[in-house]
Coordinates of C-alpha atoms and ligand atoms in Angstrom, one line a residue:
M13 CA 16.8 138.8 106.2
P14 CA 16.7 139.6 102.5
C15 CA 19.5 138.0 100.4
P16 CA 22.1 140.7 99.8
F17 CA 22.9 139.3 96.4
I18 CA 19.6 138.3 94.9
S19 CA 18.0 141.5 96.1
R20 CA 20.5 143.5 93.9
L21 CA 19.1 141.9 90.8
P22 CA 16.3 143.6 88.8
S23 CA 12.9 142.4 90.1
T24 CA 11.8 141.3 86.6
Y25 CA 14.7 139.0 86.4
V26 CA 14.1 137.6 89.8
R27 CA 10.5 137.0 88.9
N28 CA 11.3 135.4 85.5
Y29 CA 14.2 133.3 86.6
A30 CA 13.6 132.6 90.3
G31 CA 13.9 128.8 89.7
N32 CA 17.4 129.1 88.2
L33 CA 18.8 131.8 90.5
L34 CA 20.0 129.7 93.4
K35 CA 21.5 127.1 91.0
T36 CA 23.2 129.8 88.9
Y37 CA 24.6 132.0 91.7
A38 CA 25.4 129.5 94.4
E39 CA 29.1 129.9 93.6
H40 CA 28.9 133.7 94.2
C41 CA 27.1 133.5 97.5
P42 CA 29.1 133.1 100.7
Y43 CA 26.1 131.8 102.6
A44 CA 25.3 129.2 100.0
S45 CA 28.9 128.2 99.6
Q46 CA 29.2 127.6 103.3
V47 CA 26.1 125.4 103.1
V48 CA 27.7 123.5 100.3
V49 CA 30.9 123.0 102.3
G50 CA 29.0 122.2 105.5
S51 CA 26.7 119.7 104.0
S52 CA 29.1 118.1 101.6
F53 CA 32.0 117.6 103.9
T54 CA 30.6 116.9 107.3
G55 CA 31.1 113.3 108.1
S56 CA 32.2 110.9 110.8
S57 CA 35.7 110.6 109.5
A58 CA 36.4 114.3 109.7
P59 CA 38.0 115.1 113.0
T60 CA 37.1 118.8 113.0
G61 CA 33.8 118.7 111.2
G62 CA 35.7 118.8 107.9
V63 CA 36.1 116.2 105.2
G64 CA 33.4 113.6 104.9
G65 CA 32.3 111.1 102.3
S66 CA 29.3 112.9 100.8
T67 CA 29.2 112.9 97.0
N68 CA 26.7 115.8 96.9
K69 CA 24.6 113.6 94.5
G70 CA 21.6 116.0 94.5
Q71 CA 23.5 118.5 92.5
E72 CA 25.4 116.2 90.2
G73 CA 23.5 117.5 87.1
S74 CA 24.9 121.0 87.3
S75 CA 28.5 121.4 86.2
I76 CA 28.7 124.7 88.0
H77 CA 27.8 123.0 91.2
T78 CA 30.1 120.2 90.4
Q79 CA 32.9 122.8 90.0
A80 CA 32.0 124.6 93.1
R81 CA 31.8 121.3 95.0
D82 CA 35.1 120.1 93.5
G83 CA 36.7 123.4 94.3
A84 CA 35.4 123.3 97.9
R85 CA 36.3 119.7 98.2
S86 CA 39.9 120.2 97.1
A87 CA 40.1 123.3 99.3
V88 CA 38.7 121.5 102.3
R89 CA 40.5 118.2 102.0
P90 CA 43.9 119.6 102.9
V91 CA 42.5 121.2 106.0
L92 CA 43.2 118.0 107.7
Q93 CA 46.9 118.4 106.8
A94 CA 46.8 122.1 107.5
D95 CA 45.3 121.4 110.9
V96 CA 48.2 119.1 111.6
I97 CA 50.7 121.7 110.3
Q98 CA 48.9 124.2 112.5
E99 CA 49.6 122.2 115.6
T100 CA 53.3 122.0 114.8
T101 CA 54.0 125.3 113.0
G102 CA 51.4 127.6 114.4
F103 CA 50.0 128.9 111.1
G104 CA 46.7 127.6 109.6
Y105 CA 47.7 127.8 105.9
E106 CA 44.6 126.2 104.5
S107 CA 42.1 128.2 106.5
F108 CA 44.1 131.3 105.5
F109 CA 43.7 130.3 101.8
Q110 CA 40.0 129.6 102.3
A111 CA 39.4 133.0 103.9
E112 CA 41.1 134.7 101.0
I113 CA 38.9 132.8 98.5
K114 CA 35.8 133.6 100.6
K115 CA 36.6 137.3 100.3
K116 CA 36.7 136.9 96.5
K117 CA 33.3 135.1 96.6
E118 CA 31.9 137.8 98.8
D119 CA 32.9 140.7 96.5
H120 CA 31.8 138.7 93.4
S121 CA 35.3 138.7 91.9
Y122 CA 35.8 134.9 92.2
R123 CA 36.2 133.4 88.8
I124 CA 34.9 130.2 87.3
F125 CA 36.2 129.8 83.8
K126 CA 34.0 128.8 81.0
K127 CA 35.2 125.7 79.2
V128 CA 35.3 126.5 75.5
N129 CA 37.0 124.5 72.7
R130 CA 37.3 126.6 69.6
T131 CA 37.1 124.7 66.4
A132 CA 39.8 125.7 63.9
A133 CA 37.8 124.4 60.9
T134 CA 34.7 126.6 61.7
F135 CA 36.1 129.7 63.4
P136 CA 34.5 131.6 65.2
Y137 CA 32.3 128.7 66.2
A138 CA 33.2 126.6 69.2
R139 CA 31.9 124.0 71.7
E140 CA 31.2 124.9 75.2
Y141 CA 31.4 122.4 78.1
S142 CA 30.4 124.2 81.3
R143 CA 26.8 122.9 81.3
G144 CA 27.0 120.0 79.0
E145 CA 28.1 120.2 75.4
K146 CA 26.8 123.1 73.3
D147 CA 27.6 124.7 69.9
I148 CA 28.3 128.3 70.4
T149 CA 29.7 131.4 68.6
V150 CA 32.6 133.2 70.2
W151 CA 32.2 137.0 70.4
C152 CA 35.0 138.0 72.9
S153 CA 38.2 136.5 71.6
N154 CA 41.4 138.4 71.2
D155 CA 42.2 136.2 68.3
Y156 CA 40.8 139.3 66.5
L157 CA 41.4 138.1 62.9
G158 CA 41.1 134.4 63.4
M159 CA 44.8 133.9 62.5
S160 CA 45.1 131.0 64.9
A161 CA 43.1 129.0 62.4
H162 CA 44.6 130.4 59.2
P163 CA 45.6 127.6 56.9
A164 CA 49.1 129.0 56.2
V165 CA 49.7 129.5 60.0
K166 CA 48.6 126.0 60.8
N167 CA 50.7 124.6 58.0
A168 CA 53.8 126.5 59.3
V169 CA 53.2 125.1 62.8
H170 CA 52.9 121.5 61.3
Q171 CA 56.1 121.9 59.4
A172 CA 58.0 123.3 62.4
I173 CA 57.1 120.4 64.6
E174 CA 58.2 117.9 62.0
K175 CA 61.4 119.7 61.3
Y176 CA 62.4 120.9 64.8
G177 CA 60.3 119.0 67.3
A178 CA 58.1 120.4 70.1
G179 CA 60.2 122.3 72.6
A180 CA 62.9 125.0 72.4
G181 CA 65.4 123.0 74.5
G182 CA 66.6 125.7 76.8
T183 CA 67.0 129.4 77.6
R184 CA 68.2 131.6 74.7
N185 CA 71.8 131.3 76.1
I186 CA 71.8 127.6 76.8
S187 CA 70.7 125.6 73.8
G188 CA 67.4 127.5 73.2
N189 CA 68.4 129.9 70.4
S190 CA 67.8 129.0 66.8
T191 CA 67.8 130.6 63.3
V192 CA 64.0 130.9 63.7
H193 CA 64.2 133.0 66.9
E194 CA 66.5 135.4 65.1
E195 CA 64.4 135.4 61.9
L196 CA 61.3 136.3 63.9
E197 CA 63.2 139.1 65.7
R198 CA 64.4 140.5 62.4
E199 CA 60.9 140.4 61.0
L200 CA 59.5 142.2 64.0
A201 CA 62.2 144.9 63.8
D202 CA 61.4 145.4 60.1
L203 CA 57.6 145.5 60.8
H204 CA 58.1 148.3 63.2
S205 CA 60.9 150.1 61.3
K206 CA 63.3 149.6 64.2
E207 CA 66.9 148.4 64.4
A208 CA 66.2 145.4 66.5
G209 CA 63.6 143.2 68.1
L210 CA 63.5 140.8 71.1
V211 CA 61.1 138.0 71.7
F212 CA 59.7 137.0 75.2
T213 CA 57.5 134.2 76.3
S214 CA 54.6 136.7 76.6
C215 CA 54.0 140.4 76.4
Y216 CA 53.3 140.4 80.1
V217 CA 56.9 139.3 80.6
A218 CA 58.1 141.7 77.9
N219 CA 56.5 144.7 79.5
D220 CA 57.5 143.7 83.0
T221 CA 61.1 142.9 82.2
T222 CA 61.7 145.8 79.9
L223 CA 60.4 148.5 82.2
F224 CA 62.0 147.0 85.2
T225 CA 65.4 146.5 83.5
L226 CA 65.5 150.0 81.9
A227 CA 64.3 151.7 85.1
R228 CA 67.1 150.0 87.0
Q229 CA 69.8 150.5 84.4
L230 CA 69.3 154.1 83.6
P231 CA 70.9 156.2 86.4
G232 CA 68.3 158.0 88.5
C233 CA 65.5 157.0 86.1
Q234 CA 61.9 158.2 86.8
I235 CA 58.8 156.7 85.2
F236 CA 55.7 158.4 84.0
S237 CA 52.9 155.9 83.8
D238 CA 49.4 156.4 82.3
A239 CA 46.7 155.8 84.9
G240 CA 45.0 153.2 82.6
N241 CA 48.2 151.1 82.1
H242 CA 48.0 147.3 81.9
A243 CA 49.0 145.2 85.0
S244 CA 52.2 144.0 83.2
M245 CA 53.6 147.6 83.0
I246 CA 52.5 148.4 86.5
Q247 CA 54.3 145.3 87.8
G248 CA 57.6 146.2 86.1
I249 CA 57.4 149.9 87.2
R250 CA 56.5 149.0 90.8
N251 CA 59.1 146.3 91.2
S252 CA 61.9 148.6 89.9
G253 CA 61.3 150.8 92.9
V254 CA 62.2 154.0 90.9
P255 CA 60.2 157.2 91.5
K256 CA 57.0 157.1 89.4
H257 CA 54.5 159.7 88.4
I258 CA 51.0 158.6 87.3
F259 CA 49.3 160.9 84.8
K260 CA 45.6 160.9 83.8
H261 CA 44.6 158.3 81.2
N262 CA 45.4 159.5 77.6
N263 CA 45.8 163.1 78.8
P264 CA 48.7 164.9 77.2
E265 CA 48.2 168.0 79.4
D266 CA 48.5 166.0 82.6
L267 CA 51.5 164.2 81.3
E268 CA 53.2 167.5 80.6
R269 CA 52.3 168.8 84.1
N270 CA 54.0 165.8 85.6
L271 CA 57.1 165.9 83.3
R272 CA 57.6 169.6 84.1
K273 CA 58.4 168.7 87.7
V274 CA 61.5 166.8 86.9
D275 CA 64.8 168.1 85.6
K276 CA 65.2 167.5 81.8
A277 CA 68.6 165.9 82.3
I278 CA 67.3 163.1 84.4
P279 CA 66.5 159.9 82.4
K280 CA 62.8 159.3 82.1
I281 CA 60.4 156.8 80.5
V282 CA 56.8 157.6 79.6
A283 CA 54.8 154.4 79.3
F284 CA 51.3 154.0 77.9
E285 CA 49.1 151.9 75.5
T286 CA 47.7 152.9 72.1
V287 CA 44.5 150.8 72.1
H288 CA 43.2 150.4 75.7
S289 CA 42.2 146.8 76.2
M290 CA 39.0 147.4 78.2
T291 CA 37.7 150.8 77.2
G292 CA 38.6 150.5 73.5
A293 CA 40.1 154.1 73.7
I294 CA 42.9 155.0 71.4
C295 CA 45.5 157.4 72.8
P296 CA 46.7 160.7 71.1
L297 CA 49.9 159.0 70.2
E298 CA 51.8 161.7 68.4
E299 CA 50.9 164.4 70.9
M300 CA 52.0 162.2 73.9
C301 CA 55.3 161.2 72.3
D302 CA 56.1 164.8 71.3
I303 CA 55.6 166.0 74.9
A304 CA 57.6 163.1 76.3
H305 CA 60.5 163.9 73.9
E306 CA 60.3 167.6 74.7
Y307 CA 61.1 166.8 78.3
G308 CA 63.9 164.3 77.4
A309 CA 62.0 161.1 78.0
L310 CA 62.0 157.8 76.2
T311 CA 58.6 156.6 75.0
F312 CA 57.5 153.0 75.9
V313 CA 54.3 152.2 73.9
D314 CA 52.2 149.1 74.4
E315 CA 50.6 148.2 71.0
V316 CA 49.3 144.8 72.2
H317 CA 45.7 145.4 71.1
A318 CA 46.8 147.2 67.9
V319 CA 49.5 145.1 66.2
G320 CA 48.1 143.1 63.3
L321 CA 45.0 145.4 63.2
Y322 CA 46.0 149.0 62.3
G323 CA 48.4 150.5 59.7
A324 CA 49.2 149.4 56.2
E325 CA 51.2 146.3 57.3
G326 CA 49.4 145.8 60.7
A327 CA 52.3 147.4 62.6
G328 CA 49.8 149.2 64.9
V329 CA 48.5 152.7 65.6
G330 CA 52.0 154.1 65.2
Q331 CA 52.1 153.0 61.6
R332 CA 48.5 154.1 61.0
D333 CA 49.2 157.6 62.3
G334 CA 52.7 157.8 60.6
A335 CA 54.2 158.2 64.1
E336 CA 56.3 155.0 64.4
D337 CA 59.6 157.0 64.7
K338 CA 58.2 158.7 67.8
I339 CA 57.9 155.4 69.6
D340 CA 61.3 154.6 71.2
I341 CA 60.2 151.1 72.5
I342 CA 57.2 149.4 71.1
S343 CA 55.8 146.3 72.8
G344 CA 53.5 143.8 71.2
T345 CA 52.0 140.4 71.5
M346 CA 51.9 137.4 69.1
G347 CA 49.0 136.0 71.2
K348 CA 46.2 138.2 70.0
A349 CA 45.8 139.4 66.4
F350 CA 48.8 137.3 65.3
G351 CA 47.0 134.2 66.7
N352 CA 49.9 132.5 68.5
I353 CA 51.6 133.3 71.8
G354 CA 54.6 135.3 73.0
G355 CA 55.5 138.9 73.3
Y356 CA 58.2 141.2 72.0
I357 CA 59.8 144.6 72.0
A358 CA 61.4 146.5 69.2
G359 CA 63.7 149.6 69.4
S360 CA 67.3 150.7 68.9
S361 CA 69.9 148.0 68.8
G362 CA 71.7 149.5 71.9
L363 CA 68.5 149.5 73.9
I364 CA 67.5 146.0 72.8
D365 CA 71.0 144.7 73.6
V366 CA 70.7 146.1 77.2
V367 CA 67.4 144.4 77.8
R368 CA 68.8 141.1 76.2
S369 CA 71.8 141.3 78.4
Y370 CA 70.3 142.5 81.8
G371 CA 66.6 141.5 81.7
A372 CA 66.1 138.5 84.1
G373 CA 62.6 137.8 82.5
F374 CA 64.4 137.3 79.2
I375 CA 67.5 135.5 80.4
F376 CA 66.3 133.0 82.9
T377 CA 63.5 131.2 81.1
T378 CA 63.1 128.5 78.4
S379 CA 62.6 130.3 75.1
L380 CA 59.6 130.0 72.9
P381 CA 59.3 126.7 70.9
P382 CA 59.8 126.6 67.1
T383 CA 56.2 125.8 66.5
V384 CA 55.1 129.1 68.0
L385 CA 57.9 131.0 66.3
C386 CA 57.1 129.7 62.9
G387 CA 53.3 130.1 63.4
A388 CA 53.8 133.8 64.5
L389 CA 56.3 134.5 61.7
E390 CA 53.8 133.2 59.1
S391 CA 51.0 135.2 60.6
I392 CA 52.9 138.4 60.7
R393 CA 53.8 137.9 57.0
V394 CA 50.2 137.3 56.0
L395 CA 49.1 140.3 57.9
R396 CA 51.7 142.5 56.2
S397 CA 50.4 141.5 52.8
E398 CA 47.4 142.4 50.7
E399 CA 45.5 139.6 52.4
G400 CA 46.2 141.3 55.7
R401 CA 44.9 144.6 54.4
E402 CA 41.7 142.9 53.2
L403 CA 41.2 141.2 56.5
R404 CA 41.7 144.5 58.4
A405 CA 39.2 146.2 56.1
R406 CA 36.6 143.5 56.7
H407 CA 37.3 143.6 60.4
Q408 CA 36.7 147.4 60.7
C409 CA 33.5 147.0 58.5
N410 CA 32.1 144.3 60.9
V411 CA 33.0 146.4 64.0
A412 CA 31.2 149.4 62.5
Y413 CA 28.2 147.2 61.5
L414 CA 27.8 145.6 64.9
R415 CA 28.4 148.8 66.8
T416 CA 25.5 150.5 64.8
K417 CA 23.3 147.4 65.3
L418 CA 23.8 147.4 69.1
Q419 CA 23.2 151.2 69.3
E420 CA 20.0 150.8 67.3
A421 CA 18.9 148.0 69.6
G422 CA 19.4 150.4 72.6
V423 CA 21.8 148.3 74.7
S424 CA 24.5 150.5 76.3
V425 CA 27.3 150.0 73.8
E426 CA 30.0 152.6 74.2
H427 CA 31.0 154.6 71.1
T428 CA 34.7 153.7 71.1
P429 CA 37.2 154.5 68.3
S430 CA 38.7 151.0 68.1
H431 CA 37.6 147.4 67.3
I432 CA 36.7 146.8 71.0
L433 CA 32.9 147.3 71.7
P434 CA 32.3 147.6 75.4
V435 CA 28.7 147.3 76.6
H436 CA 28.4 149.0 80.0
V437 CA 26.6 147.1 82.7
G438 CA 28.0 148.4 86.0
D439 CA 27.0 145.5 88.2
P440 CA 29.0 142.2 88.5
L441 CA 25.9 140.0 89.1
V442 CA 23.9 141.4 86.3
C443 CA 27.0 141.3 84.0
S444 CA 27.5 137.6 84.8
A445 CA 23.7 137.0 84.3
L446 CA 23.9 138.6 80.8
S447 CA 26.9 136.4 80.0
D448 CA 25.2 133.3 81.3
E449 CA 22.0 134.0 79.4
L450 CA 23.8 134.7 76.2
M451 CA 25.6 131.4 76.5
K452 CA 22.2 129.7 76.7
Y453 CA 21.3 131.4 73.3
G454 CA 24.6 130.1 71.9
H455 CA 26.8 133.2 72.2
Y456 CA 29.9 133.4 74.3
V457 CA 30.7 136.9 75.6
Q458 CA 32.7 136.9 78.9
A459 CA 31.5 139.1 81.7
I460 CA 34.3 141.5 82.5
N461 CA 34.3 142.2 86.3
F462 CA 36.7 143.5 88.9
P463 CA 39.7 143.3 89.0
T464 CA 40.0 143.4 85.2
V465 CA 37.9 146.6 85.3
P466 CA 37.3 148.9 88.3
R467 CA 34.1 148.2 90.3
G468 CA 31.1 149.9 88.7
Q469 CA 32.6 149.5 85.2
E470 CA 31.6 145.9 84.8
K471 CA 30.9 145.3 81.1
L472 CA 30.5 142.9 78.2
R473 CA 33.5 143.3 75.9
I474 CA 32.5 142.3 72.4
A475 CA 35.1 141.9 69.6
P476 CA 33.7 140.8 66.3
T477 CA 36.1 139.3 63.7
P478 CA 36.1 139.5 59.9
H479 CA 34.7 136.0 60.0
H480 CA 31.4 136.9 61.8
T481 CA 28.7 137.3 59.1
F482 CA 26.0 140.0 59.1
E483 CA 23.4 137.3 59.8
M484 CA 25.4 136.2 62.9
M485 CA 25.7 139.8 64.1
D486 CA 21.9 140.4 63.5
R487 CA 21.0 137.3 65.5
F488 CA 23.5 138.3 68.3
T489 CA 22.0 141.8 68.5
A490 CA 18.4 140.5 68.6
D491 CA 19.3 137.9 71.3
L492 CA 21.2 140.4 73.4
K493 CA 18.3 142.8 73.3
E494 CA 15.8 140.1 74.3
I495 CA 18.0 139.1 77.3
W496 CA 18.6 142.7 78.2
V497 CA 14.8 143.3 78.4
N498 CA 14.2 140.0 80.2
L499 CA 16.7 141.0 82.9
G500 CA 14.8 144.2 83.4
L501 CA 17.5 146.4 82.0
K502 CA 16.6 149.8 80.4
L503 CA 17.1 150.3 76.7
N504 CA 18.6 153.5 75.5
P505 CA 16.4 155.6 73.2
V506 CA 17.3 154.8 69.6
S507 CA 19.6 157.5 68.3
S508 CA 19.7 158.4 64.7
G509 CA 23.2 159.8 64.8
V510 CA 26.4 158.1 65.4
C511 CA 26.6 159.0 69.1
A512 CA 24.8 157.2 71.9
G513 CA 24.4 158.8 75.3
S514 CA 27.7 157.4 76.5
C515 CA 29.7 158.7 73.6
T516 CA 32.8 160.6 74.3
Y517 CA 32.7 162.3 71.0
C518 CA 29.3 163.9 70.8
S519 CA 30.8 167.2 70.2
K520 CA 33.7 166.0 68.1
P521 CA 32.4 163.7 65.3
D522 CA 35.3 164.6 63.0
L523 CA 37.8 163.4 65.5
F524 CA 35.9 160.2 65.9
A525 CA 35.9 159.7 62.2
R526 CA 39.7 159.7 62.3
L527 CA 39.5 157.1 65.1
T528 CA 41.6 159.2 67.4
A529 CA 40.4 159.2 71.0
R530 CA 41.6 162.1 72.9
E531 CA 39.4 164.7 74.6
A532 CA 36.7 164.3 77.2
C533 CA 33.4 165.8 75.9
G534 CA 32.3 166.9 79.4
I535 CA 29.8 164.1 79.8
P536 CA 30.1 162.8 83.4
N537 CA 31.7 159.4 83.8
C538 CA 33.2 159.6 80.3
P539 CA 34.2 156.0 79.5
Q540 CA 37.3 157.1 77.7
I541 CA 39.1 159.3 80.2
E542 CA 37.3 160.3 83.3
S543 CA 36.4 157.0 84.9
I544 CA 39.8 155.5 84.5
A545 CA 41.5 158.7 85.9
A546 CA 39.2 158.6 88.9
A547 CA 39.8 154.9 89.5
A548 CA 43.6 155.4 89.4
Ligands
PLP610 N1 49.4 144.6 77.4 C1 48.1 144.8 77.4 C2 47.5 146.1 77.1 C3 47.3 143.6 77.5 O1 45.9 143.7 77.4 C4 47.9 142.4 77.7 C5 47.0 141.2 77.8 O2 47.1 140.1 77.6 C6 49.3 142.3 77.7 C7 50.0 143.5 77.6 C8 50.0 141.0 77.9 O3 50.1 140.4 76.7 P1 50.3 138.8 76.6 O4 49.0 138.2 76.6 O5 51.1 138.5 75.4 O6 51.0 138.4 77.9

């Protein structure tokens, strides 16, 4: 019987890399993984044919195999206990867990993390440890401007640890509030021209908690959620249990169609992102906010992939478009362009006080430590300054350069209006193969597979920083092109204009120039709008 996995790969790739295939893809293959489990753990001491003493020595050289083996080993070892539990309680917990993982391996969504230590002194260089030590360049980090390694940010963190120690000491209410927490919240409110700010341990928690809390507090509240929304928003909306309406991604007309169905007097929240994390689309912010307000809704806008990067002070797309006052609640992260960790919201003081007072995800958890707060505060201040404006200009310049280079090379880079450069692949195994091959050439670009993107939209997501040089980008493009061809993938014809075949904006170059993503151009499977709407 032909292998259902290897037979999906391009034949040129199979021909060229046959020797490496089994080794590289064993962890994806349910048949191979069963063989690993069977051969490694069958021994005389295992009462049910389970755990044995084999060390799997033949594969010791491959760290991927070591991981798979270790994973299998730790998964299998407790079976003994689970079998005992099963006899007494009737449920086979460990076999249940194994079956769940097997499903992940079968649909190729099982994840093995790459081990990468970034080096602060030589950002964006790093060392990779998955297959022995290797010097690499990182091309997929959300540390978009390298602020995690900025000297002033590192210095602020050093000083904070000397002055205040490592941890926060408690929840905000019980010993975990400080002048630094409040200073950061004031800075964030000021950055976004809002009355108040509130800091959370992450923006996942900020989104989840804020939407859940407001939906539950506002009487009869209904939520209007963009079909492309991030999991953190979906979680808060879903858990709140209030009526929800999902509108097509970045589509003001569909938003209006949905809003029209509900009485104006009923409290409503319209929730969406400015820069979409995976497609790189940018929403028609002003238009969507205006429609929401016309129907009496509050706007909740996630600017996680925009803060630090757009607008005169890095406040996001709202600032860039002069539409900050149309955002009622902005959410952002300190973990991406600001180079630290933590999330926040900013809005009116009444609204912020309600979330502060009723939001379980804010109340019942240890607050962020002073090191993080001071690092984030410094980073925000740098990015509000002239230095920030220069960094943003260099960032956009590098994004444009690399996008053009990739288009000229003929790989299927999508023509997005933001700093996120998705290269469409459309197959999880080929996507992982591209990523693995790039790593061998010294480039780290993570394969983005389901569930981060819908099946069929697997991609490489490339995010150059201001610190990547033209030479680095030239080399990256040449290497990616070589790997692309070696894998038997088709190159796009070189286009002289700005639009590749997958461009959403073929018929609207002036809109693209303004970096506003909005309308579908009628091309089937438009990466900006149609595919996400269909997947929702
Ligand atoms: N919103 C979006 C659009 C995201 O991509 C992410 C990803 O991390 C989050 C929110 C969560 O932010 P954080 O990493 O601070 O939890």
